[in-house]
């Protein structure tokens, strides 16, 4: 490692402060969110950390200690973060970023605690997103924490979609929960009979209400819906046994059984009666889609928090590793730097840190996007409602023109009259943000949790044996294992990949993506140290590969890009996620550089922090580019049959005689030629003549350009590693370890 590297560049002296994070993640002007972060952090590093340290994760049961954690959430305002001010909350407007920040803070210490806090929101979300006005006001108020002087417990909820095998899990269509009509007297509201068994239902130990997905088992009810169940409803509300989880033990999970009679007014979103048949306004898939597309983002941020939370404990462990040994006297390199003398230890920590930065940037970008989308979605519904269009195919048709306008907008230079006109159109804004959100949400859930779980293993490994003990500072082993649950629940990786397969090919998203390539090239011209150019080249290669694969066929002439061909579509989705995370990371560092100077706290040491975070961007961009390049190459070339040495296929090879003749007019050709066949038919020892495939020349050109674009990325990594070896950290972690 070049020790002179830092001599010309500003150096980051301390870990990024809250002021830095507020600017990067864009809540520097949101005092309400800053307060929420502080109070969630207080509970996380106080109550939650003490529970973990005291071994509360060692039981599956719901204990008084875990229950007290919920009360701590209430008192700190974490529970109320989901509510409107008039419902008992304190944050006005969309709350995606707020919930994401709270989940991030809690997961910094324990993922189960974060899940426990989110579970009630997940139960309320079907009502919040698709409920009738009466349902919303009724349940949100019940679930709000008591105001000072009020003597009541807030209602808590559970969301029940998943059922015992072989029913719903990933495939939400195979629903076994049943809904029928128990009683329907003339002129009265029907009474429904609900039969639902749940599997792995979070929050069930203490839920006062459950939002459950059910299918009609009665010709007088159409399709499926989500129905609200209450613990005091007539019939069986059996919470079942606790799931024997290896993860997230601070949340409650169990397999409940419900056999209840409820009024039809509990159907989420209401219903109409047509020809004697109850027609729910929304089927269960419509409700679930509206819920998950928002709630999956905080889950992705939980894993991001874990990665970033690992940095400080690992640095401390590495530095102190040899202290106390006879040969390591204070002041010696061995004493001061410990394992940080070694390049590999530093480089691996840089990789963990860079992945954590990228994951956080991607997740918070997605959360902000949903905050922008929420009011636009309402506006869109109002505009289309006035035109008599509501949901489904009719809406898709109605928005087609706006999609064309969105694509047009993306191709116009800023400031033109036409662009200004299109930008002012709320429907155009809606389709633009919707198309992006449809990609960023599954990308956050997929990449942050999946790649995050892999990188948590790296973080654990950096702590050696200590890493896989309960005593490990920062509870890293718990976090590693917990990350796997985050990758699984609310739809595992296959669900996210399946969604990306569709959304990443939308015309609006592709036009957006093209504009992002231009954006990255622009950034590269004034901020080459961020890796933006590397990223732009990788994005170009990905887009080329997507286009190619959409029309190419395999060796048997079968189409490559289609829904059933997950071997093609899923890896392409994975590659895209790497690129999106890297882009979000770069944009956040630029934001910091631009706004940091005017913030008195962030301004201190700003240049060093920006330098370090840019080096992490460059490192991450190189890794992302490598992943995308590997995946695309495999897909573009991998489905062609390799040529063989038979007569037909080696026709394009040179024979020795031909080469000798050509050498007379083209001296040197013999040295260039590969795959030469001798007079007796002998050929080089390999599978066959080198393969070429349609379009390969262009792919190789782009890939080769990408490879040279990696120039400088290792210099950045060395510089980042050197900073990691010098950055100051507090004397001790601000939350306890076990024991
Ligand atoms: C602790 C915990 C808490 C939970 N909380 C809740 C809750 O509150 N409410 C709730 O409703 N559910 C909850 N769940 C359930 C959770 O959402 C499901 O476990 C998850 O969605 C995966 O479904 P599954 O377990 O049936 O896996 P499966 O569907 O059996 O999937 C197994 C594997 O096969 C893959 N796979 C499945 N289908 C496909 C496909 N079509 N294409 C390619 N690959 C595929 C999956 O990606 C996965 O790798 C919870 C689960 C756990 C463990």
mmCIF file with all atom_site columns, N, CA and C and ligand atoms in Angstrom, residues 115 119 122 158-163 165 167-171 196 199-203 243 245 247-248 251-253 292 485 488-495 497-498 566 570, ligand 1:
data_model
loop_
_atom_site.group_PDB
_atom_site.id
_atom_site.type_symbol
_atom_site.label_atom_id
_atom_site.label_alt_id
_atom_site.label_comp_id
_atom_site.label_asym_id
_atom_site.label_entity_id
_atom_site.label_seq_id
_atom_site.pdbx_PDB_ins_code
_atom_site.Cartn_x
_atom_site.Cartn_y
_atom_site.Cartn_z
_atom_site.occupancy
_atom_site.B_iso_or_equiv
_atom_site.pdbx_formal_charge
_atom_site.auth_seq_id
_atom_site.auth_comp_id
_atom_site.auth_asym_id
_atom_site.auth_atom_id
_atom_site.pdbx_PDB_model_num
ATOM   1   N N   . UNK A 1 115 ? -38.055 -5.282  13.592  1.00 0.00 ? 115 UNK A N   1
ATOM   2   C CA  . UNK A 1 115 ? -39.214 -5.988  13.048  1.00 0.00 ? 115 UNK A CA  1
ATOM   3   C C   . UNK A 1 115 ? -40.414 -5.855  13.975  1.00 0.00 ? 115 UNK A C   1
ATOM   4   N N   . UNK A 1 119 ? -43.914 -4.417  12.724  1.00 0.00 ? 119 UNK A N   1
ATOM   5   C CA  . UNK A 1 119 ? -44.980 -5.391  12.494  1.00 0.00 ? 119 UNK A CA  1
ATOM   6   C C   . UNK A 1 119 ? -46.370 -4.778  12.600  1.00 0.00 ? 119 UNK A C   1
ATOM   7   N N   . UNK A 1 122 ? -47.089 -2.966  9.577   1.00 0.00 ? 122 UNK A N   1
ATOM   8   C CA  . UNK A 1 122 ? -47.397 -3.890  8.489   1.00 0.00 ? 122 UNK A CA  1
ATOM   9   C C   . UNK A 1 122 ? -48.857 -4.333  8.582   1.00 0.00 ? 122 UNK A C   1
ATOM   10  N N   . UNK A 1 158 ? -51.155 -7.784  13.670  1.00 0.00 ? 158 UNK A N   1
ATOM   11  C CA  . UNK A 1 158 ? -50.333 -8.741  12.934  1.00 0.00 ? 158 UNK A CA  1
ATOM   12  C C   . UNK A 1 158 ? -50.916 -8.857  11.529  1.00 0.00 ? 158 UNK A C   1
ATOM   13  N N   . UNK A 1 159 ? -50.047 -9.200  10.584  1.00 0.00 ? 159 UNK A N   1
ATOM   14  C CA  . UNK A 1 159 ? -50.452 -9.297  9.182   1.00 0.00 ? 159 UNK A CA  1
ATOM   15  C C   . UNK A 1 159 ? -50.332 -10.766 8.778   1.00 0.00 ? 159 UNK A C   1
ATOM   16  N N   . UNK A 1 160 ? -51.447 -11.370 8.391   1.00 0.00 ? 160 UNK A N   1
ATOM   17  C CA  . UNK A 1 160 ? -51.415 -12.815 8.145   1.00 0.00 ? 160 UNK A CA  1
ATOM   18  C C   . UNK A 1 160 ? -51.685 -13.141 6.681   1.00 0.00 ? 160 UNK A C   1
ATOM   19  N N   . UNK A 1 161 ? -50.609 -13.367 5.968   1.00 0.00 ? 161 UNK A N   1
ATOM   20  C CA  . UNK A 1 161 ? -50.718 -13.818 4.583   1.00 0.00 ? 161 UNK A CA  1
ATOM   21  C C   . UNK A 1 161 ? -50.271 -15.278 4.501   1.00 0.00 ? 161 UNK A C   1
ATOM   22  N N   . UNK A 1 162 ? -49.056 -15.539 4.980   1.00 0.00 ? 162 UNK A N   1
ATOM   23  C CA  . UNK A 1 162 ? -48.454 -16.866 4.817   1.00 0.00 ? 162 UNK A CA  1
ATOM   24  C C   . UNK A 1 162 ? -49.242 -17.940 5.559   1.00 0.00 ? 162 UNK A C   1
ATOM   25  N N   . UNK A 1 163 ? -49.385 -19.090 4.888   1.00 0.00 ? 163 UNK A N   1
ATOM   26  C CA  . UNK A 1 163 ? -50.157 -20.195 5.460   1.00 0.00 ? 163 UNK A CA  1
ATOM   27  C C   . UNK A 1 163 ? -49.297 -21.451 5.546   1.00 0.00 ? 163 UNK A C   1
ATOM   28  N N   . UNK A 1 165 ? -47.661 -24.893 4.757   1.00 0.00 ? 165 UNK A N   1
ATOM   29  C CA  . UNK A 1 165 ? -47.395 -25.560 3.477   1.00 0.00 ? 165 UNK A CA  1
ATOM   30  C C   . UNK A 1 165 ? -48.551 -26.499 3.172   1.00 0.00 ? 165 UNK A C   1
ATOM   31  N N   . UNK A 1 167 ? -49.706 -24.025 1.100   1.00 0.00 ? 167 UNK A N   1
ATOM   32  C CA  . UNK A 1 167 ? -50.378 -22.824 0.584   1.00 0.00 ? 167 UNK A CA  1
ATOM   33  C C   . UNK A 1 167 ? -49.470 -21.608 0.603   1.00 0.00 ? 167 UNK A C   1
ATOM   34  N N   . UNK A 1 168 ? -50.082 -20.414 0.619   1.00 0.00 ? 168 UNK A N   1
ATOM   35  C CA  . UNK A 1 168 ? -49.305 -19.227 0.246   1.00 0.00 ? 168 UNK A CA  1
ATOM   36  C C   . UNK A 1 168 ? -47.980 -19.041 0.961   1.00 0.00 ? 168 UNK A C   1
ATOM   37  N N   . UNK A 1 169 ? -47.043 -18.606 0.199   1.00 0.00 ? 169 UNK A N   1
ATOM   38  C CA  . UNK A 1 169 ? -45.706 -18.203 0.633   1.00 0.00 ? 169 UNK A CA  1
ATOM   39  C C   . UNK A 1 169 ? -45.299 -17.207 -0.424  1.00 0.00 ? 169 UNK A C   1
ATOM   40  N N   . UNK A 1 170 ? -44.387 -17.632 -1.288  1.00 0.00 ? 170 UNK A N   1
ATOM   41  C CA  . UNK A 1 170 ? -43.972 -16.782 -2.400  1.00 0.00 ? 170 UNK A CA  1
ATOM   42  C C   . UNK A 1 170 ? -45.129 -16.579 -3.379  1.00 0.00 ? 170 UNK A C   1
ATOM   43  N N   . UNK A 1 171 ? -45.784 -17.698 -3.700  1.00 0.00 ? 171 UNK A N   1
ATOM   44  C CA  . UNK A 1 171 ? -46.893 -17.615 -4.652  1.00 0.00 ? 171 UNK A CA  1
ATOM   45  C C   . UNK A 1 171 ? -48.155 -17.226 -3.905  1.00 0.00 ? 171 UNK A C   1
ATOM   46  N N   . UNK A 1 196 ? -58.952 -19.181 8.805   1.00 0.00 ? 196 UNK A N   1
ATOM   47  C CA  . UNK A 1 196 ? -57.602 -18.889 8.302   1.00 0.00 ? 196 UNK A CA  1
ATOM   48  C C   . UNK A 1 196 ? -56.570 -19.484 9.256   1.00 0.00 ? 196 UNK A C   1
ATOM   49  N N   . UNK A 1 199 ? -48.986 -18.972 9.170   1.00 0.00 ? 199 UNK A N   1
ATOM   50  C CA  . UNK A 1 199 ? -47.673 -19.585 9.453   1.00 0.00 ? 199 UNK A CA  1
ATOM   51  C C   . UNK A 1 199 ? -46.650 -18.471 9.526   1.00 0.00 ? 199 UNK A C   1
ATOM   52  N N   . UNK A 1 200 ? -45.854 -18.476 10.563  1.00 0.00 ? 200 UNK A N   1
ATOM   53  C CA  . UNK A 1 200 ? -44.799 -17.464 10.750  1.00 0.00 ? 200 UNK A CA  1
ATOM   54  C C   . UNK A 1 200 ? -45.388 -16.054 10.824  1.00 0.00 ? 200 UNK A C   1
ATOM   55  N N   . UNK A 1 201 ? -46.366 -15.841 11.654  1.00 0.00 ? 201 UNK A N   1
ATOM   56  C CA  . UNK A 1 201 ? -47.003 -14.523 11.689  1.00 0.00 ? 201 UNK A CA  1
ATOM   57  C C   . UNK A 1 201 ? -46.380 -13.650 12.789  1.00 0.00 ? 201 UNK A C   1
ATOM   58  N N   . UNK A 1 202 ? -45.793 -12.550 12.362  1.00 0.00 ? 202 UNK A N   1
ATOM   59  C CA  . UNK A 1 202 ? -45.076 -11.662 13.284  1.00 0.00 ? 202 UNK A CA  1
ATOM   60  C C   . UNK A 1 202 ? -46.060 -10.869 14.151  1.00 0.00 ? 202 UNK A C   1
ATOM   61  N N   . UNK A 1 203 ? -45.721 -10.770 15.428  1.00 0.00 ? 203 UNK A N   1
ATOM   62  C CA  . UNK A 1 203 ? -46.515 -9.953  16.347  1.00 0.00 ? 203 UNK A CA  1
ATOM   63  C C   . UNK A 1 203 ? -47.732 -10.675 16.900  1.00 0.00 ? 203 UNK A C   1
ATOM   64  N N   . UNK A 1 243 ? -42.960 -19.789 16.987  1.00 0.00 ? 243 UNK A N   1
ATOM   65  C CA  . UNK A 1 243 ? -42.035 -20.370 15.998  1.00 0.00 ? 243 UNK A CA  1
ATOM   66  C C   . UNK A 1 243 ? -40.640 -20.470 16.627  1.00 0.00 ? 243 UNK A C   1
ATOM   67  N N   . UNK A 1 245 ? -37.560 -19.826 16.106  1.00 0.00 ? 245 UNK A N   1
ATOM   68  C CA  . UNK A 1 245 ? -36.681 -19.074 15.209  1.00 0.00 ? 245 UNK A CA  1
ATOM   69  C C   . UNK A 1 245 ? -35.227 -19.116 15.664  1.00 0.00 ? 245 UNK A C   1
ATOM   70  N N   . UNK A 1 247 ? -33.465 -16.588 14.547  1.00 0.00 ? 247 UNK A N   1
ATOM   71  C CA  . UNK A 1 247 ? -33.177 -15.181 14.247  1.00 0.00 ? 247 UNK A CA  1
ATOM   72  C C   . UNK A 1 247 ? -34.252 -14.277 14.854  1.00 0.00 ? 247 UNK A C   1
ATOM   73  N N   . UNK A 1 248 ? -33.982 -12.983 14.885  1.00 0.00 ? 248 UNK A N   1
ATOM   74  C CA  . UNK A 1 248 ? -34.994 -11.985 15.262  1.00 0.00 ? 248 UNK A CA  1
ATOM   75  C C   . UNK A 1 248 ? -35.828 -12.417 16.476  1.00 0.00 ? 248 UNK A C   1
ATOM   76  N N   . UNK A 1 251 ? -38.647 -10.317 18.234  1.00 0.00 ? 251 UNK A N   1
ATOM   77  C CA  . UNK A 1 251 ? -40.010 -10.146 17.730  1.00 0.00 ? 251 UNK A CA  1
ATOM   78  C C   . UNK A 1 251 ? -40.762 -11.441 18.012  1.00 0.00 ? 251 UNK A C   1
ATOM   79  N N   . UNK A 1 252 ? -42.094 -11.343 18.004  1.00 0.00 ? 252 UNK A N   1
ATOM   80  C CA  . UNK A 1 252 ? -42.882 -12.557 18.259  1.00 0.00 ? 252 UNK A CA  1
ATOM   81  C C   . UNK A 1 252 ? -43.323 -13.146 16.925  1.00 0.00 ? 252 UNK A C   1
ATOM   82  N N   . UNK A 1 253 ? -43.228 -14.459 16.786  1.00 0.00 ? 253 UNK A N   1
ATOM   83  C CA  . UNK A 1 253 ? -43.696 -15.120 15.559  1.00 0.00 ? 253 UNK A CA  1
ATOM   84  C C   . UNK A 1 253 ? -44.407 -16.409 15.938  1.00 0.00 ? 253 UNK A C   1
ATOM   85  N N   . UNK A 1 292 ? -46.735 -4.126  0.385   1.00 0.00 ? 292 UNK A N   1
ATOM   86  C CA  . UNK A 1 292 ? -45.347 -4.581  0.309   1.00 0.00 ? 292 UNK A CA  1
ATOM   87  C C   . UNK A 1 292 ? -44.445 -3.619  -0.443  1.00 0.00 ? 292 UNK A C   1
ATOM   88  N N   . UNK A 1 485 ? -33.062 -13.621 7.423   1.00 0.00 ? 485 UNK A N   1
ATOM   89  C CA  . UNK A 1 485 ? -34.520 -13.483 7.538   1.00 0.00 ? 485 UNK A CA  1
ATOM   90  C C   . UNK A 1 485 ? -34.982 -12.265 6.738   1.00 0.00 ? 485 UNK A C   1
ATOM   91  N N   . UNK A 1 488 ? -35.608 -13.050 3.443   1.00 0.00 ? 488 UNK A N   1
ATOM   92  C CA  . UNK A 1 488 ? -36.674 -14.036 3.225   1.00 0.00 ? 488 UNK A CA  1
ATOM   93  C C   . UNK A 1 488 ? -38.082 -13.459 3.386   1.00 0.00 ? 488 UNK A C   1
ATOM   94  N N   . UNK A 1 489 ? -38.297 -12.745 4.494   1.00 0.00 ? 489 UNK A N   1
ATOM   95  C CA  . UNK A 1 489 ? -39.703 -12.394 4.737   1.00 0.00 ? 489 UNK A CA  1
ATOM   96  C C   . UNK A 1 489 ? -40.152 -11.193 3.883   1.00 0.00 ? 489 UNK A C   1
ATOM   97  N N   . UNK A 1 490 ? -41.449 -11.012 3.833   1.00 0.00 ? 490 UNK A N   1
ATOM   98  C CA  . UNK A 1 490 ? -42.075 -10.068 2.895   1.00 0.00 ? 490 UNK A CA  1
ATOM   99  C C   . UNK A 1 490 ? -41.687 -10.420 1.459   1.00 0.00 ? 490 UNK A C   1
ATOM   100 N N   . UNK A 1 491 ? -41.532 -11.703 1.211   1.00 0.00 ? 491 UNK A N   1
ATOM   101 C CA  . UNK A 1 491 ? -41.204 -12.179 -0.138  1.00 0.00 ? 491 UNK A CA  1
ATOM   102 C C   . UNK A 1 491 ? -39.707 -12.366 -0.289  1.00 0.00 ? 491 UNK A C   1
ATOM   103 N N   . UNK A 1 492 ? -39.262 -13.614 -0.478  1.00 0.00 ? 492 UNK A N   1
ATOM   104 C CA  . UNK A 1 492 ? -37.825 -13.873 -0.607  1.00 0.00 ? 492 UNK A CA  1
ATOM   105 C C   . UNK A 1 492 ? -37.285 -13.390 -1.953  1.00 0.00 ? 492 UNK A C   1
ATOM   106 N N   . UNK A 1 493 ? -36.022 -13.696 -2.172  1.00 0.00 ? 493 UNK A N   1
ATOM   107 C CA  . UNK A 1 493 ? -35.347 -13.131 -3.339  1.00 0.00 ? 493 UNK A CA  1
ATOM   108 C C   . UNK A 1 493 ? -36.039 -13.405 -4.669  1.00 0.00 ? 493 UNK A C   1
ATOM   109 N N   . UNK A 1 494 ? -36.615 -14.607 -4.814  1.00 0.00 ? 494 UNK A N   1
ATOM   110 C CA  . UNK A 1 494 ? -37.264 -14.933 -6.099  1.00 0.00 ? 494 UNK A CA  1
ATOM   111 C C   . UNK A 1 494 ? -38.393 -13.948 -6.409  1.00 0.00 ? 494 UNK A C   1
ATOM   112 N N   . UNK A 1 495 ? -39.090 -13.520 -5.363  1.00 0.00 ? 495 UNK A N   1
ATOM   113 C CA  . UNK A 1 495 ? -40.209 -12.593 -5.585  1.00 0.00 ? 495 UNK A CA  1
ATOM   114 C C   . UNK A 1 495 ? -39.693 -11.249 -6.081  1.00 0.00 ? 495 UNK A C   1
ATOM   115 N N   . UNK A 1 497 ? -36.818 -10.688 -7.576  1.00 0.00 ? 497 UNK A N   1
ATOM   116 C CA  . UNK A 1 497 ? -36.237 -10.839 -8.923  1.00 0.00 ? 497 UNK A CA  1
ATOM   117 C C   . UNK A 1 497 ? -37.344 -10.910 -9.976  1.00 0.00 ? 497 UNK A C   1
ATOM   118 N N   . UNK A 1 498 ? -38.417 -11.619 -9.628  1.00 0.00 ? 498 UNK A N   1
ATOM   119 C CA  . UNK A 1 498 ? -39.529 -11.752 -10.567 1.00 0.00 ? 498 UNK A CA  1
ATOM   120 C C   . UNK A 1 498 ? -40.128 -10.375 -10.863 1.00 0.00 ? 498 UNK A C   1
ATOM   121 N N   . UNK A 1 566 ? -35.861 -17.951 -15.892 1.00 0.00 ? 566 UNK A N   1
ATOM   122 C CA  . UNK A 1 566 ? -35.267 -17.238 -14.762 1.00 0.00 ? 566 UNK A CA  1
ATOM   123 C C   . UNK A 1 566 ? -33.742 -17.253 -14.812 1.00 0.00 ? 566 UNK A C   1
ATOM   124 N N   . UNK A 1 570 ? -33.252 -13.460 -14.037 1.00 0.00 ? 570 UNK A N   1
ATOM   125 C CA  . UNK A 1 570 ? -32.878 -13.199 -12.641 1.00 0.00 ? 570 UNK A CA  1
ATOM   126 C C   . UNK A 1 570 ? -31.453 -12.638 -12.511 1.00 0.00 ? 570 UNK A C   1
HETATM 127 C C1  . LIG B 2 .   ? -39.582 -14.952 11.278  1.00 0.00 ? 1   LIG B C1  1
HETATM 128 C C2  . LIG B 2 .   ? -40.576 -14.854 10.176  1.00 0.00 ? 1   LIG B C2  1
HETATM 129 C C3  . LIG B 2 .   ? -41.564 -13.896 10.242  1.00 0.00 ? 1   LIG B C3  1
HETATM 130 C C4  . LIG B 2 .   ? -42.544 -13.824 9.254   1.00 0.00 ? 1   LIG B C4  1
HETATM 131 N N1  . LIG B 2 .   ? -43.562 -12.920 9.380   1.00 0.00 ? 1   LIG B N1  1
HETATM 132 C C5  . LIG B 2 .   ? -44.638 -13.002 8.544   1.00 0.00 ? 1   LIG B C5  1
HETATM 133 C C6  . LIG B 2 .   ? -45.810 -12.220 8.768   1.00 0.00 ? 1   LIG B C6  1
HETATM 134 O O1  . LIG B 2 .   ? -45.866 -11.407 9.695   1.00 0.00 ? 1   LIG B O1  1
HETATM 135 N N2  . LIG B 2 .   ? -46.858 -12.370 7.949   1.00 0.00 ? 1   LIG B N2  1
HETATM 136 C C7  . LIG B 2 .   ? -46.843 -13.252 6.900   1.00 0.00 ? 1   LIG B C7  1
HETATM 137 O O2  . LIG B 2 .   ? -47.827 -13.349 6.203   1.00 0.00 ? 1   LIG B O2  1
HETATM 138 N N3  . LIG B 2 .   ? -45.743 -13.999 6.633   1.00 0.00 ? 1   LIG B N3  1
HETATM 139 C C8  . LIG B 2 .   ? -44.653 -13.911 7.453   1.00 0.00 ? 1   LIG B C8  1
HETATM 140 N N4  . LIG B 2 .   ? -43.539 -14.692 7.229   1.00 0.00 ? 1   LIG B N4  1
HETATM 141 C C9  . LIG B 2 .   ? -43.522 -15.590 6.081   1.00 0.00 ? 1   LIG B C9  1
HETATM 142 C C10 . LIG B 2 .   ? -42.551 -15.143 5.016   1.00 0.00 ? 1   LIG B C10 1
HETATM 143 O O3  . LIG B 2 .   ? -43.037 -14.009 4.358   1.00 0.00 ? 1   LIG B O3  1
HETATM 144 C C11 . LIG B 2 .   ? -42.334 -16.335 4.067   1.00 0.00 ? 1   LIG B C11 1
HETATM 145 O O4  . LIG B 2 .   ? -41.624 -17.318 4.791   1.00 0.00 ? 1   LIG B O4  1
HETATM 146 C C12 . LIG B 2 .   ? -41.582 -15.928 2.832   1.00 0.00 ? 1   LIG B C12 1
HETATM 147 O O5  . LIG B 2 .   ? -42.356 -15.090 2.020   1.00 0.00 ? 1   LIG B O5  1
HETATM 148 C C13 . LIG B 2 .   ? -41.136 -17.133 2.011   1.00 0.00 ? 1   LIG B C13 1
HETATM 149 O O6  . LIG B 2 .   ? -42.183 -18.020 1.776   1.00 0.00 ? 1   LIG B O6  1
HETATM 150 P P1  . LIG B 2 .   ? -41.971 -19.569 2.111   1.00 0.00 ? 1   LIG B P1  1
HETATM 151 O O7  . LIG B 2 .   ? -41.363 -19.688 3.474   1.00 0.00 ? 1   LIG B O7  1
HETATM 152 O O8  . LIG B 2 .   ? -43.246 -20.264 1.847   1.00 0.00 ? 1   LIG B O8  1
HETATM 153 O O9  . LIG B 2 .   ? -40.847 -20.036 1.074   1.00 0.00 ? 1   LIG B O9  1
HETATM 154 P P2  . LIG B 2 .   ? -41.029 -20.837 -0.285  1.00 0.00 ? 1   LIG B P2  1
HETATM 155 O O10 . LIG B 2 .   ? -42.116 -20.234 -1.093  1.00 0.00 ? 1   LIG B O10 1
HETATM 156 O O11 . LIG B 2 .   ? -41.165 -22.308 0.007   1.00 0.00 ? 1   LIG B O11 1
HETATM 157 O O12 . LIG B 2 .   ? -39.630 -20.558 -0.968  1.00 0.00 ? 1   LIG B O12 1
HETATM 158 C C14 . LIG B 2 .   ? -38.487 -21.426 -0.804  1.00 0.00 ? 1   LIG B C14 1
HETATM 159 C C15 . LIG B 2 .   ? -37.406 -21.058 -1.821  1.00 0.00 ? 1   LIG B C15 1
HETATM 160 O O13 . LIG B 2 .   ? -37.906 -21.295 -3.159  1.00 0.00 ? 1   LIG B O13 1
HETATM 161 C C16 . LIG B 2 .   ? -37.796 -20.125 -3.914  1.00 0.00 ? 1   LIG B C16 1
HETATM 162 N N5  . LIG B 2 .   ? -38.989 -19.986 -4.771  1.00 0.00 ? 1   LIG B N5  1
HETATM 163 C C17 . LIG B 2 .   ? -40.280 -20.087 -4.396  1.00 0.00 ? 1   LIG B C17 1
HETATM 164 N N6  . LIG B 2 .   ? -41.085 -19.817 -5.439  1.00 0.00 ? 1   LIG B N6  1
HETATM 165 C C18 . LIG B 2 .   ? -40.290 -19.553 -6.495  1.00 0.00 ? 1   LIG B C18 1
HETATM 166 C C19 . LIG B 2 .   ? -40.522 -19.179 -7.839  1.00 0.00 ? 1   LIG B C19 1
HETATM 167 N N7  . LIG B 2 .   ? -41.746 -19.014 -8.323  1.00 0.00 ? 1   LIG B N7  1
HETATM 168 N N8  . LIG B 2 .   ? -39.469 -18.987 -8.631  1.00 0.00 ? 1   LIG B N8  1
HETATM 169 C C20 . LIG B 2 .   ? -38.223 -19.172 -8.174  1.00 0.00 ? 1   LIG B C20 1
HETATM 170 N N9  . LIG B 2 .   ? -37.937 -19.503 -6.910  1.00 0.00 ? 1   LIG B N9  1
HETATM 171 C C21 . LIG B 2 .   ? -38.944 -19.682 -6.086  1.00 0.00 ? 1   LIG B C21 1
HETATM 172 C C22 . LIG B 2 .   ? -37.734 -18.991 -2.903  1.00 0.00 ? 1   LIG B C22 1
HETATM 173 O O14 . LIG B 2 .   ? -37.054 -17.841 -3.382  1.00 0.00 ? 1   LIG B O14 1
HETATM 174 C C23 . LIG B 2 .   ? -36.978 -19.592 -1.768  1.00 0.00 ? 1   LIG B C23 1
HETATM 175 O O15 . LIG B 2 .   ? -35.606 -19.509 -2.021  1.00 0.00 ? 1   LIG B O15 1
HETATM 176 C C24 . LIG B 2 .   ? -42.503 -14.722 8.162   1.00 0.00 ? 1   LIG B C24 1
HETATM 177 C C25 . LIG B 2 .   ? -41.476 -15.666 8.076   1.00 0.00 ? 1   LIG B C25 1
HETATM 178 C C26 . LIG B 2 .   ? -40.534 -15.746 9.069   1.00 0.00 ? 1   LIG B C26 1
HETATM 179 C C27 . LIG B 2 .   ? -39.472 -16.802 8.961   1.00 0.00 ? 1   LIG B C27 1
#
